[in-house]
mmCIF file of C-alpha atoms and ligand atoms in Angstrom:
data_model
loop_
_atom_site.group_PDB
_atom_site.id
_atom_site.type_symbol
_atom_site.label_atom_id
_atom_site.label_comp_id
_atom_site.label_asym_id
_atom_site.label_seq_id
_atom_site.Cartn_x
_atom_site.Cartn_y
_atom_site.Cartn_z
ATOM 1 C CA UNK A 11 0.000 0.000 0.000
ATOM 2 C CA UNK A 12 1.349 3.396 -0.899
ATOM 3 C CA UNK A 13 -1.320 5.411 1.852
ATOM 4 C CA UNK A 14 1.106 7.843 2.564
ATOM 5 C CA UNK A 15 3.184 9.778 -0.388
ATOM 6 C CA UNK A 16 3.407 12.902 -0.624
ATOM 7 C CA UNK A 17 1.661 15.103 -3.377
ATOM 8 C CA UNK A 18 3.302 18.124 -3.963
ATOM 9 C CA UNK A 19 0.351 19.927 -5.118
ATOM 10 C CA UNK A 20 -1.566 19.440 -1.931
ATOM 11 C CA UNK A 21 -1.956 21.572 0.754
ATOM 12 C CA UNK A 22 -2.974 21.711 4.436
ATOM 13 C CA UNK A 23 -5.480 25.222 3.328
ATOM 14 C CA UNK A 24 -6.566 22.473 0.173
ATOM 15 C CA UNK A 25 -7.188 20.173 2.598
ATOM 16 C CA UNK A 26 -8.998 22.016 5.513
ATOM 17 C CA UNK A 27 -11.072 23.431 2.856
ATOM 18 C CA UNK A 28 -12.087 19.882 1.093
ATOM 19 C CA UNK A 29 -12.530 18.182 4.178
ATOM 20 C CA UNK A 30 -14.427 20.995 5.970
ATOM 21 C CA UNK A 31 -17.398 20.927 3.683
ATOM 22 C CA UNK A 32 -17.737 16.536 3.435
ATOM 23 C CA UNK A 33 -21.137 14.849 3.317
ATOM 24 C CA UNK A 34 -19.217 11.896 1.984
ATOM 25 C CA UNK A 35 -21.594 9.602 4.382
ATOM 26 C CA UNK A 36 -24.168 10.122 7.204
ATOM 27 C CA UNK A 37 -22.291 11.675 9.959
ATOM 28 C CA UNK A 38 -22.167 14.450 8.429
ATOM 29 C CA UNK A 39 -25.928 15.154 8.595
ATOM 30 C CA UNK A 40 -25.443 14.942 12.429
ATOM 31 C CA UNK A 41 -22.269 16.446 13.141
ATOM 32 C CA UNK A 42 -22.473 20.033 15.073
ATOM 33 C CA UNK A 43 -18.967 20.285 14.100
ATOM 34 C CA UNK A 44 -16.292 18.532 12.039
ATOM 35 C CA UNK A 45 -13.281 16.909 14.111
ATOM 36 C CA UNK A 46 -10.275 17.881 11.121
ATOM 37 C CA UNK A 47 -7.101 17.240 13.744
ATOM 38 C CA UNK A 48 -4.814 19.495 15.800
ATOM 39 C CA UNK A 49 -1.201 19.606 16.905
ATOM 40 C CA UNK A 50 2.299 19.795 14.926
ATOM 41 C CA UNK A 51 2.041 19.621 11.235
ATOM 42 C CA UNK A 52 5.590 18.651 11.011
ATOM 43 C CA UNK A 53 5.412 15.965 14.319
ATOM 44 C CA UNK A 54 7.553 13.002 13.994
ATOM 45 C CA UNK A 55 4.746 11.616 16.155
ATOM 46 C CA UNK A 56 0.995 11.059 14.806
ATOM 47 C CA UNK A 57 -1.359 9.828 17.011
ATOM 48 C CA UNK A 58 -4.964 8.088 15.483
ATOM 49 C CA UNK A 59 -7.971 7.673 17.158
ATOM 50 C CA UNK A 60 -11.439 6.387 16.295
ATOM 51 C CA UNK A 61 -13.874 9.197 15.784
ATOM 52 C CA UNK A 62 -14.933 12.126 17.898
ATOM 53 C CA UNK A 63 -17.332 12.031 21.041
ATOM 54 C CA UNK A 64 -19.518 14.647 22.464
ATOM 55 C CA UNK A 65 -17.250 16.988 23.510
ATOM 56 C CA UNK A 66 -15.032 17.120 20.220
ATOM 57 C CA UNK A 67 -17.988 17.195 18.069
ATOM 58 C CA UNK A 68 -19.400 20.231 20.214
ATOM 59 C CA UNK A 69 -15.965 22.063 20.444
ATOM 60 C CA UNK A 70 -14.880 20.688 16.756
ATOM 61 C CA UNK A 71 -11.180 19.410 18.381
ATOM 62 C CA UNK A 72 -9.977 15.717 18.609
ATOM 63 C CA UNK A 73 -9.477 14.514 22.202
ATOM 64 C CA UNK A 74 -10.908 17.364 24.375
ATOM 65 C CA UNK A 75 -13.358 15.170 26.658
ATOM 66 C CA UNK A 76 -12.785 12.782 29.216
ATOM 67 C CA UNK A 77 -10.316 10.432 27.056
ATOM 68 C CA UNK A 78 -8.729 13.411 25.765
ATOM 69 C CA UNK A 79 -7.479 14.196 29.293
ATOM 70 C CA UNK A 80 -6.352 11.265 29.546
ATOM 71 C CA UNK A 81 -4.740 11.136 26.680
ATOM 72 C CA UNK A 82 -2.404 14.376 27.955
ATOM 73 C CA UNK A 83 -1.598 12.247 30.642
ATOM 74 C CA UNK A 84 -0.105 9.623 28.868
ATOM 75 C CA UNK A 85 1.981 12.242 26.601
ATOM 76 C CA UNK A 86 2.699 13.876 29.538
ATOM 77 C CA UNK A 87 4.518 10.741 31.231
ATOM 78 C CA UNK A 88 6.669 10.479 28.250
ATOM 79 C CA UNK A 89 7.402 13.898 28.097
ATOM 80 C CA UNK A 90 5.073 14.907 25.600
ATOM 81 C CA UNK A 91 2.435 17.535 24.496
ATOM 82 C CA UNK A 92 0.111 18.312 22.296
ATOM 83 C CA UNK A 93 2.499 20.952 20.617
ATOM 84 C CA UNK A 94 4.683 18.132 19.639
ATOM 85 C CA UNK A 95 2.242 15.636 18.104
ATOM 86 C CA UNK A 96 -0.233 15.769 15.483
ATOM 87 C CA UNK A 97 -3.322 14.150 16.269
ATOM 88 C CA UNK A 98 -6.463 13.344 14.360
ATOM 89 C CA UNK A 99 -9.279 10.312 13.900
ATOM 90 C CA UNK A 100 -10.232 7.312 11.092
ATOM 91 C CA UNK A 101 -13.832 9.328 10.895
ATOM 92 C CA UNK A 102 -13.968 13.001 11.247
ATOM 93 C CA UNK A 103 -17.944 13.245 12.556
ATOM 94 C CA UNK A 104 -19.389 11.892 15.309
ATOM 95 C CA UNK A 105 -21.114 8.342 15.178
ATOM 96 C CA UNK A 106 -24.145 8.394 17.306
ATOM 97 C CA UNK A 107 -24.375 8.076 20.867
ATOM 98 C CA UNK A 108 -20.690 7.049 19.974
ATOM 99 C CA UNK A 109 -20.826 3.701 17.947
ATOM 100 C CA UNK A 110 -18.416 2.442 16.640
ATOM 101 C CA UNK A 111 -17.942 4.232 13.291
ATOM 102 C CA UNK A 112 -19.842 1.574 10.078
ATOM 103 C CA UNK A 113 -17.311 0.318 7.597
ATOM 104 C CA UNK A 114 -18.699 2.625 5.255
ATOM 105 C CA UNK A 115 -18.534 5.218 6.688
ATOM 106 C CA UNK A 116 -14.746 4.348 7.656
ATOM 107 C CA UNK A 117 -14.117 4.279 3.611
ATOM 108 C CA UNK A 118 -15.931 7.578 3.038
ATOM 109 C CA UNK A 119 -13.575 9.096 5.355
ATOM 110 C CA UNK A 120 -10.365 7.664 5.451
ATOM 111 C CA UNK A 121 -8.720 9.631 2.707
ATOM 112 C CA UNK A 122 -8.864 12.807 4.374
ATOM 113 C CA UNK A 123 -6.388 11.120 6.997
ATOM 114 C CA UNK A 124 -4.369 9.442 4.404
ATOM 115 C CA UNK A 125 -3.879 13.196 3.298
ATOM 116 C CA UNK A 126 -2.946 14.069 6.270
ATOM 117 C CA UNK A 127 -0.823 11.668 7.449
ATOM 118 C CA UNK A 128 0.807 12.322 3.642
ATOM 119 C CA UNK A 129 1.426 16.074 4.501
ATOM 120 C CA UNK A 130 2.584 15.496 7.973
ATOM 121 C CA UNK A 131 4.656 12.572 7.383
ATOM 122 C CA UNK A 132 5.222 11.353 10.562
ATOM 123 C CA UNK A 133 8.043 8.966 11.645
ATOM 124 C CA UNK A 134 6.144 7.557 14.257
ATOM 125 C CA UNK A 135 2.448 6.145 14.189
ATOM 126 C CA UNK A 136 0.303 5.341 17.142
ATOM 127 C CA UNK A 137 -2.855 4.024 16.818
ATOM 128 C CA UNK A 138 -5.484 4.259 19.739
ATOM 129 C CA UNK A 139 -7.759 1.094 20.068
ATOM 130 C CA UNK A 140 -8.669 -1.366 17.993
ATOM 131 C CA UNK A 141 -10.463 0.275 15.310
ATOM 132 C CA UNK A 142 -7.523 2.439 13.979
ATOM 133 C CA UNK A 143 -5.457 -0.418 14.438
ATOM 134 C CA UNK A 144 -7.370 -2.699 12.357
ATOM 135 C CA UNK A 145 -7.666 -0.441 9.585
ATOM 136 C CA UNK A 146 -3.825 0.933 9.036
ATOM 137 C CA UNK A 147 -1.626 -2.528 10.658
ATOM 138 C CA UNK A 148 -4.282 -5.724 9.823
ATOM 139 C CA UNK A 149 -7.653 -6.227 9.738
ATOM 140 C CA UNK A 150 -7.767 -8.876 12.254
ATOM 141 C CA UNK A 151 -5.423 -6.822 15.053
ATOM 142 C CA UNK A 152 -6.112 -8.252 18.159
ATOM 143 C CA UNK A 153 -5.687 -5.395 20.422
ATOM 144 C CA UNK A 154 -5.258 -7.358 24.039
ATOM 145 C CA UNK A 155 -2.607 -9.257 22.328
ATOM 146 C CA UNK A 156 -0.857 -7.037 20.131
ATOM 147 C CA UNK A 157 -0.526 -3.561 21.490
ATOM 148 C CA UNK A 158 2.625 -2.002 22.110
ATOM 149 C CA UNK A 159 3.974 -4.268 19.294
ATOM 150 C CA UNK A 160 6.158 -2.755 16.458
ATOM 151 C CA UNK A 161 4.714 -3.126 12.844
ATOM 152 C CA UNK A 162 5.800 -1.800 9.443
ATOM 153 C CA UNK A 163 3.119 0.748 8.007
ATOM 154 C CA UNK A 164 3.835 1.799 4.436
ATOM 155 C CA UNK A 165 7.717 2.172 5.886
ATOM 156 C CA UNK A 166 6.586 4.005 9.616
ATOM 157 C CA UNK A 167 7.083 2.359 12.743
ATOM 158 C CA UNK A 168 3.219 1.955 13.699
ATOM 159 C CA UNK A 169 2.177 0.439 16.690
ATOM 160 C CA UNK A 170 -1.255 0.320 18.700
ATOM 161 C CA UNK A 171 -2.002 1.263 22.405
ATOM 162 C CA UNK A 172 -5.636 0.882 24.556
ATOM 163 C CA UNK A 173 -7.575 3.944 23.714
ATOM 164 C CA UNK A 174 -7.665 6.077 26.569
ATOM 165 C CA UNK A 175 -11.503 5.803 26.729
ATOM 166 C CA UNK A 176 -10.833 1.638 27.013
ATOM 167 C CA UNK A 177 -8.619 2.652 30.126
ATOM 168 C CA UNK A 178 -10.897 4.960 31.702
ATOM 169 C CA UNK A 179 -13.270 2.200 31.589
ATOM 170 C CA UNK A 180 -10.817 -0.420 32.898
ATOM 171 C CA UNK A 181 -8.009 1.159 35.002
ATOM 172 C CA UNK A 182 -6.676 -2.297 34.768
ATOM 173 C CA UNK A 183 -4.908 -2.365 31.521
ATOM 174 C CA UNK A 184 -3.475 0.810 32.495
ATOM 175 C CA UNK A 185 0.079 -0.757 33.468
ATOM 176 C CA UNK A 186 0.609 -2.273 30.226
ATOM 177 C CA UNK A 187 -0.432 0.863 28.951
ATOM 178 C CA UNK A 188 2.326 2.294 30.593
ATOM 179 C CA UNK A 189 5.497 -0.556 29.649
ATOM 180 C CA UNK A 190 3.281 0.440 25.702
ATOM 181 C CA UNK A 191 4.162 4.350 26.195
ATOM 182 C CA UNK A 192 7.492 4.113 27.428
ATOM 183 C CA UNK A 193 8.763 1.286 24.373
ATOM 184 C CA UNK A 194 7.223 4.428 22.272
ATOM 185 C CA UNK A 195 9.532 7.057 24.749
ATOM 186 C CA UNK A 196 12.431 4.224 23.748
ATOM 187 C CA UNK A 197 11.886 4.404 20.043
ATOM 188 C CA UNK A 198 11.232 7.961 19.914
ATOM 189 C CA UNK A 199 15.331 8.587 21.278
ATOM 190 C CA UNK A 200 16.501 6.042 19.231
ATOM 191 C CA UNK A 201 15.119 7.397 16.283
ATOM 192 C CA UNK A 202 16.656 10.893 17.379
ATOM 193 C CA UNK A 203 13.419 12.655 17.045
HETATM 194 N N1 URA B 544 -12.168 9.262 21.011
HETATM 195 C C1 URA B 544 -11.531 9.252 19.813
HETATM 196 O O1 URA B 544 -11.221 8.196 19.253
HETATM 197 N N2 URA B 544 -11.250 10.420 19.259
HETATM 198 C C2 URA B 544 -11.555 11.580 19.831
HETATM 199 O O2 URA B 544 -11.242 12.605 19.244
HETATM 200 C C3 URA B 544 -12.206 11.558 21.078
HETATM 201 C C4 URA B 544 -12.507 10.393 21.643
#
C-alpha cells in the first residue's frame, strides 16, 4: 500500500477546505462540528484515534473530553504535548451516541487522513484502540494481544495502544499501557526525534 506519499500539489489550506465541507456519508448530517485534527504539522509523532465524542464534536477538536485528558496524561509521562504531536481520527464526525464508526462510513472518510498523514509525514504512528489499528496494521489486530507491538506501516514504525476511553473504563490495563508508552519514549530517542 502506498497510503502515505506525498503530493506536492496538496496543501494543508486544500485540505482544511475539502474536508471541511464533506457529506461523503451520514455523519455528516449529524455532526455540530467537524473533528479535522490538531497539533504539529511537522510531528515526527501522529497519534490516530477512532472518531470524535460529544465533547469534540461540540468544540470541533480531537481529544478534548474525558479520554482526551487522559490522553495528555499519557503524553505527559513520556514527556510529551500536544504541541509536539499531530493528532487526528479514522472518521472526522461523530457516530451516534458514539458507535463504533460503520465500515462505510470508515471508507468515506479515510482519505482525508491518508492526506494528512501524507502532509505530515510522521516517523512515528500510534494508533489508539482497535479500530484504527485494524484499519492501518491488519484487519484482524487483536488489540489485548498485540498492542505495544512494532509493525511496518507503508515504511513508519506503527504500533497500537488501549484507547484512553478503554482505560478509563478499565483502570486495569493501564500498566501495560504504561510498559506500551514508554517502548514508544524508547523508540522515539533512538530514532533521534
Ligand atoms: N475518542 C476518539 O477516538 N477520538 C476523539 O477525538 C475523542 C474520543
Amino acid at each position: 500500500m502506498d497510503f502515505f506519499k506525498e503530493n506536492e500539489n496538496d496543501t494543508w489550506e486544500k485540505l482544511r477546505a475539502d474536508c471541511g465541507r464533506c457529506m461523503n456519508c451520514q455523519l455528516g448530517r449529524t455532526r455540530h462540528n467537524l473533528v479535522f485534527g490538531v497539533g504539529n504539522e511537522q510531528a515526527d509523532v501522529m497519534f490516530v484515534g477512532e472518531g470524535p465524542g460529544e465533547q469534540e464534536d461540540l468544540q470541533g477538536e480531537p481529544f478534548v473530553g474525558p479520554a482526551g485528558k487522559l490522553l495528555d496524561t499519557m503524553l505527559e509521562l513520556i514527556d510529551l504535548d500536544r504541541s509536539q504531536v499531530y493528532i487526528a481520527n479514522i472518521v472526522k464526525c461523530r457516530p451516534p451516541r458514539n458507535r463504533d464508526p460503520l465500515p462505510d462510513e470508515q471508507s468515506a472518510c479515510i482519505g482525508w487522513l491518508t492526506r494528512q498523514i501524507a502532509l505530515v509525514q510522521p516517523k512515528i504512528l500510534v494508533f489508539l484502540g482497535r479500530i484504527a489499528a485494524q484499519v492501518f496494521i491488519k484487519p484482524d489486530f487483536r488489540i489485548t494481544r498485540e498492542h505495544g507491538q512494532w509493525f511496518d506501516v507503508d515504511g513508519r514504525r506503527a504500533m497500537a495502544m488501549y484507547h484512553p476511553s478503554a482505560l478509563l473504563r478499565d483502570p486495569s490495563k493501564r500498566p501495560e499501557t504504561f510498559v506500551d508508552l514508554k517502548t514508544l519514549q524508547r523508540e522515539i530517542k533512538d530514532l533521534h526525534v
